[in-house]
Tab-separated table of C-alpha atoms in Angstrom:
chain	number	residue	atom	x	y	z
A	1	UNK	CA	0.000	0.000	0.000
A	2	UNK	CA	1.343	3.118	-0.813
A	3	UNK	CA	0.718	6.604	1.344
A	4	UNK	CA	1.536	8.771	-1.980
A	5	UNK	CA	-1.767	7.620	-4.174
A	6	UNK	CA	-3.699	5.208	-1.756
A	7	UNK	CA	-7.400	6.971	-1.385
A	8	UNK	CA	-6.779	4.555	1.746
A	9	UNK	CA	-4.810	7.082	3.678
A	10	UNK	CA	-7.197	9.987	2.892
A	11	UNK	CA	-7.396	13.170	5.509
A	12	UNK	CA	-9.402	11.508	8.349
A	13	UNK	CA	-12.364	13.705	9.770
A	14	UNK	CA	-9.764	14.847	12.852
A	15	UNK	CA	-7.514	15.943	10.127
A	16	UNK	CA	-9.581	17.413	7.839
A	17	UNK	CA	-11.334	19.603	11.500
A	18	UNK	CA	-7.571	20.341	12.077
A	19	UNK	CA	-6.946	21.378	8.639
A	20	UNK	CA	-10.008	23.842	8.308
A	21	UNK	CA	-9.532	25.101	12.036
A	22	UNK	CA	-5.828	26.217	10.906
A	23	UNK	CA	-7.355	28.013	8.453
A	24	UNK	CA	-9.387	30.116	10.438
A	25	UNK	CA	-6.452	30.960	12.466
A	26	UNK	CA	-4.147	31.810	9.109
A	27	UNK	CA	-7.239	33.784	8.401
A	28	UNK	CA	-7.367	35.832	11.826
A	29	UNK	CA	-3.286	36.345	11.561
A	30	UNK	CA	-4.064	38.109	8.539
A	31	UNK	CA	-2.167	35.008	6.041
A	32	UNK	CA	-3.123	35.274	2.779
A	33	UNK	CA	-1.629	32.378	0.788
A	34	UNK	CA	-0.111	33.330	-2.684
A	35	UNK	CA	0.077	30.054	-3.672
A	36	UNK	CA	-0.680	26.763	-2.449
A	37	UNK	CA	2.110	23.732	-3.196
A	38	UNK	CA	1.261	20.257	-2.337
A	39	UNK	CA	2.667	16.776	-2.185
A	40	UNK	CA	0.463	14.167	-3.933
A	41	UNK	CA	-0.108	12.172	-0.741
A	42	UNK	CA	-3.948	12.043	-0.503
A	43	UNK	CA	-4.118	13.369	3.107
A	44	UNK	CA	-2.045	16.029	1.637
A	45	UNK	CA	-4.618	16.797	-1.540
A	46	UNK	CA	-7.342	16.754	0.672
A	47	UNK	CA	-5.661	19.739	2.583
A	48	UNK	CA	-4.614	21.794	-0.177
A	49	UNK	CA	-8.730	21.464	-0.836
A	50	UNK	CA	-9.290	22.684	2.240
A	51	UNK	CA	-7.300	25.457	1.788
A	52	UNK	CA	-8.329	26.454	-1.679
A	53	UNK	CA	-12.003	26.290	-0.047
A	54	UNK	CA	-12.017	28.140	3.264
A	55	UNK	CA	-8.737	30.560	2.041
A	56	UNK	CA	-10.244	31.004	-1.381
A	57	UNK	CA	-7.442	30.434	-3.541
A	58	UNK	CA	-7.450	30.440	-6.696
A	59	UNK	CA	-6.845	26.924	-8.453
A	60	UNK	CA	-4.562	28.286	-10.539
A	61	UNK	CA	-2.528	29.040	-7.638
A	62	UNK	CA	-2.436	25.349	-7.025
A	63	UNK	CA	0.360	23.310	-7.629
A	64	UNK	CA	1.621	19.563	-7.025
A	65	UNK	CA	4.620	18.717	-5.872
A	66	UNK	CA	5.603	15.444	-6.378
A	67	UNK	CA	7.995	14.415	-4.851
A	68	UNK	CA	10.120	16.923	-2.543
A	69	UNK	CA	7.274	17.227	-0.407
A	70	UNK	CA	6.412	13.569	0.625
A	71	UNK	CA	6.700	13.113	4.543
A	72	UNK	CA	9.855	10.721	5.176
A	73	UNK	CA	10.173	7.253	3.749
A	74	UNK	CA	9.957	4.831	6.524
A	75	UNK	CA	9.807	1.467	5.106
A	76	UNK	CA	8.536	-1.661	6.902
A	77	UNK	CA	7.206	1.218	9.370
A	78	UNK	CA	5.300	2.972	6.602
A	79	UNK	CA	1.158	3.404	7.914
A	80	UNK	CA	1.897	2.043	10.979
A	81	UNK	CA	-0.025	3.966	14.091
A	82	UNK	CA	2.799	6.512	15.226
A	83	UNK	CA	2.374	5.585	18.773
A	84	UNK	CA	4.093	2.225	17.539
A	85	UNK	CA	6.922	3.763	15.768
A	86	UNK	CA	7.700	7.343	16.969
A	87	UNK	CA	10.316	6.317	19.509
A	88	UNK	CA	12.022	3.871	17.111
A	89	UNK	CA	12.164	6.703	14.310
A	90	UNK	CA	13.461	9.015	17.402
A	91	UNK	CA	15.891	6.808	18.411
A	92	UNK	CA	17.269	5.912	14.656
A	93	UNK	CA	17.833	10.027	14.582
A	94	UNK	CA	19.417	10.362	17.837
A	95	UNK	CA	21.206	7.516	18.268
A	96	UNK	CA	22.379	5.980	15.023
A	97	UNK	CA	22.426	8.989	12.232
A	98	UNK	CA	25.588	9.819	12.878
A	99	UNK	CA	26.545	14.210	12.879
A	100	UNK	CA	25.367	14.145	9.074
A	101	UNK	CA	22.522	11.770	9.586
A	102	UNK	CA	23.690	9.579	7.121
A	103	UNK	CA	22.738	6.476	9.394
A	104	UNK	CA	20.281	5.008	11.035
A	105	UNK	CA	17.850	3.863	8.179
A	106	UNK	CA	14.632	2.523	8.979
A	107	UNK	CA	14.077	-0.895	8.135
A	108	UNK	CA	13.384	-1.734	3.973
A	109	UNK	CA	9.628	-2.950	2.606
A	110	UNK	CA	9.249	-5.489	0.191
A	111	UNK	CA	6.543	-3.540	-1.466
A	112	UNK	CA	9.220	-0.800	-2.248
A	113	UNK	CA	8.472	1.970	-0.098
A	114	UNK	CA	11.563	4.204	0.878
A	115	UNK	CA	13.286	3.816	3.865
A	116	UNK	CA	15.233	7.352	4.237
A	117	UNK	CA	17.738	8.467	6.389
A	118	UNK	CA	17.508	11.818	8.140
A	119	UNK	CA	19.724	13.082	5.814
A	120	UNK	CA	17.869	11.756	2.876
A	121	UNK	CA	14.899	13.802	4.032
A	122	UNK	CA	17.016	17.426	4.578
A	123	UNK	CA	18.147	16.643	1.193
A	124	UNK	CA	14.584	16.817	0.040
A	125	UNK	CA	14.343	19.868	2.068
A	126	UNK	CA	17.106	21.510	0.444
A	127	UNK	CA	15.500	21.186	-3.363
A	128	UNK	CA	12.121	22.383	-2.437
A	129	UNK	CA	13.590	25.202	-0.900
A	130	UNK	CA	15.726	25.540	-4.399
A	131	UNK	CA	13.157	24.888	-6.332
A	132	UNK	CA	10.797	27.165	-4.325
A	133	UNK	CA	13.268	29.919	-5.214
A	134	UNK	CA	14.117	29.229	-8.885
A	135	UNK	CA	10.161	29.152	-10.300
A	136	UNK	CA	8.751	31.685	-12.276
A	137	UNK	CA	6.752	32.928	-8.977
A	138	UNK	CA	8.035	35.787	-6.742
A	139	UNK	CA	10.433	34.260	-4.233
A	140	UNK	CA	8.108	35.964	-1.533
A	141	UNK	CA	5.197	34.061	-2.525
A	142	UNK	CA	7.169	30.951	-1.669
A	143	UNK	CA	8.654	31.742	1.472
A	144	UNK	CA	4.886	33.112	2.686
A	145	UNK	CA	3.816	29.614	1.078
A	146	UNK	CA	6.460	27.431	2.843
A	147	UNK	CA	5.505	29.454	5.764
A	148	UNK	CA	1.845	28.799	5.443
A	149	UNK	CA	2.759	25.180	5.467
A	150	UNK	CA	4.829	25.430	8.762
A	151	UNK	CA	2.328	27.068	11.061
A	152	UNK	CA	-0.326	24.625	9.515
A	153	UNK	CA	2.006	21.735	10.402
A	154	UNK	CA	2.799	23.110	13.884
A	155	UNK	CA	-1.094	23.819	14.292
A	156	UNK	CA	-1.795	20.137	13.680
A	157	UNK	CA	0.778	18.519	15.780
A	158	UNK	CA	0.325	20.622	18.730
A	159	UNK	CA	-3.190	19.544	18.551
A	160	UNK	CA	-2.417	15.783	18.790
């Protein structure tokens, strides 16, 4: 099963509630989106949609990213509850990486899904931050975009 395209691994209904109430709080801060980039996880789709919706974005200021975006690659691990795995992944980062992160990798999948290193993920990082500043868009939209994305992120898992 794969996170990236599975319908399976939709938005739930606590994530889609957490979605539209960080929305209402970009709203009251006074964010404005310019544009709206998005990996093509579904969970991910589904909250670009909410965005679009309750920000009122344009869909032409829509755009998929496909692959910088994806959350980290953690193999056998992959859609397992995070309860079960957090303070494995944790531990991996801490305690094997190494000071570039090169180690610790989480174990491999038969059905092909990535198992990334910390560093494999910064990496990532690094070219959508490139590539956020090398488009045709103003640089500001992206920053205010990756921004955006940040406080929506932070919004969500200080909800949990």
């Amino acid at each position: 099963m794969n996170a990236r395209t599975n319908r399976a691994a939709a938005l739930s209904t606590t994530g889609a509630e957490q979605a539209s109430e960080a929305c209402k709080k970009m709203k009251a801060h006074g964010v404005d989106p310019s544009v709206v980039v998005y990996s093509i996880a579904a969970n991910s789709l589904d909250t670009a949609n909410t965005i679009v919706n309750e920000m009122e974005v344009g869909r032409n200021r829509v755009l998929p990213e496909y692959s910088y975006m994806d959350q980290r690659g953690i193999g056998r691990w992959n859609m397992s509850p995070l309860k079960s795995t957090e303070d494995a992944i944790w531990a991996l980062d801490a305690d094997e990486a190494g000071k570039n992160g090169l180690e610790g990798r989480p174990p491999a999948h038969e059905d092909g899904t990535p198992n990334e290193t910390l560093n494999d993920q910064m990496i990532r990082l690094r070219q959508q931050l490139s590539r956020m500043l090398e488009t045709t868009f103003n640089w500001r939209m992206h920053v205010m975009n990756f921004l955006t994305q940040q406080y929506c992120l932070y919004l969500r898992f200080s909800v949990l």
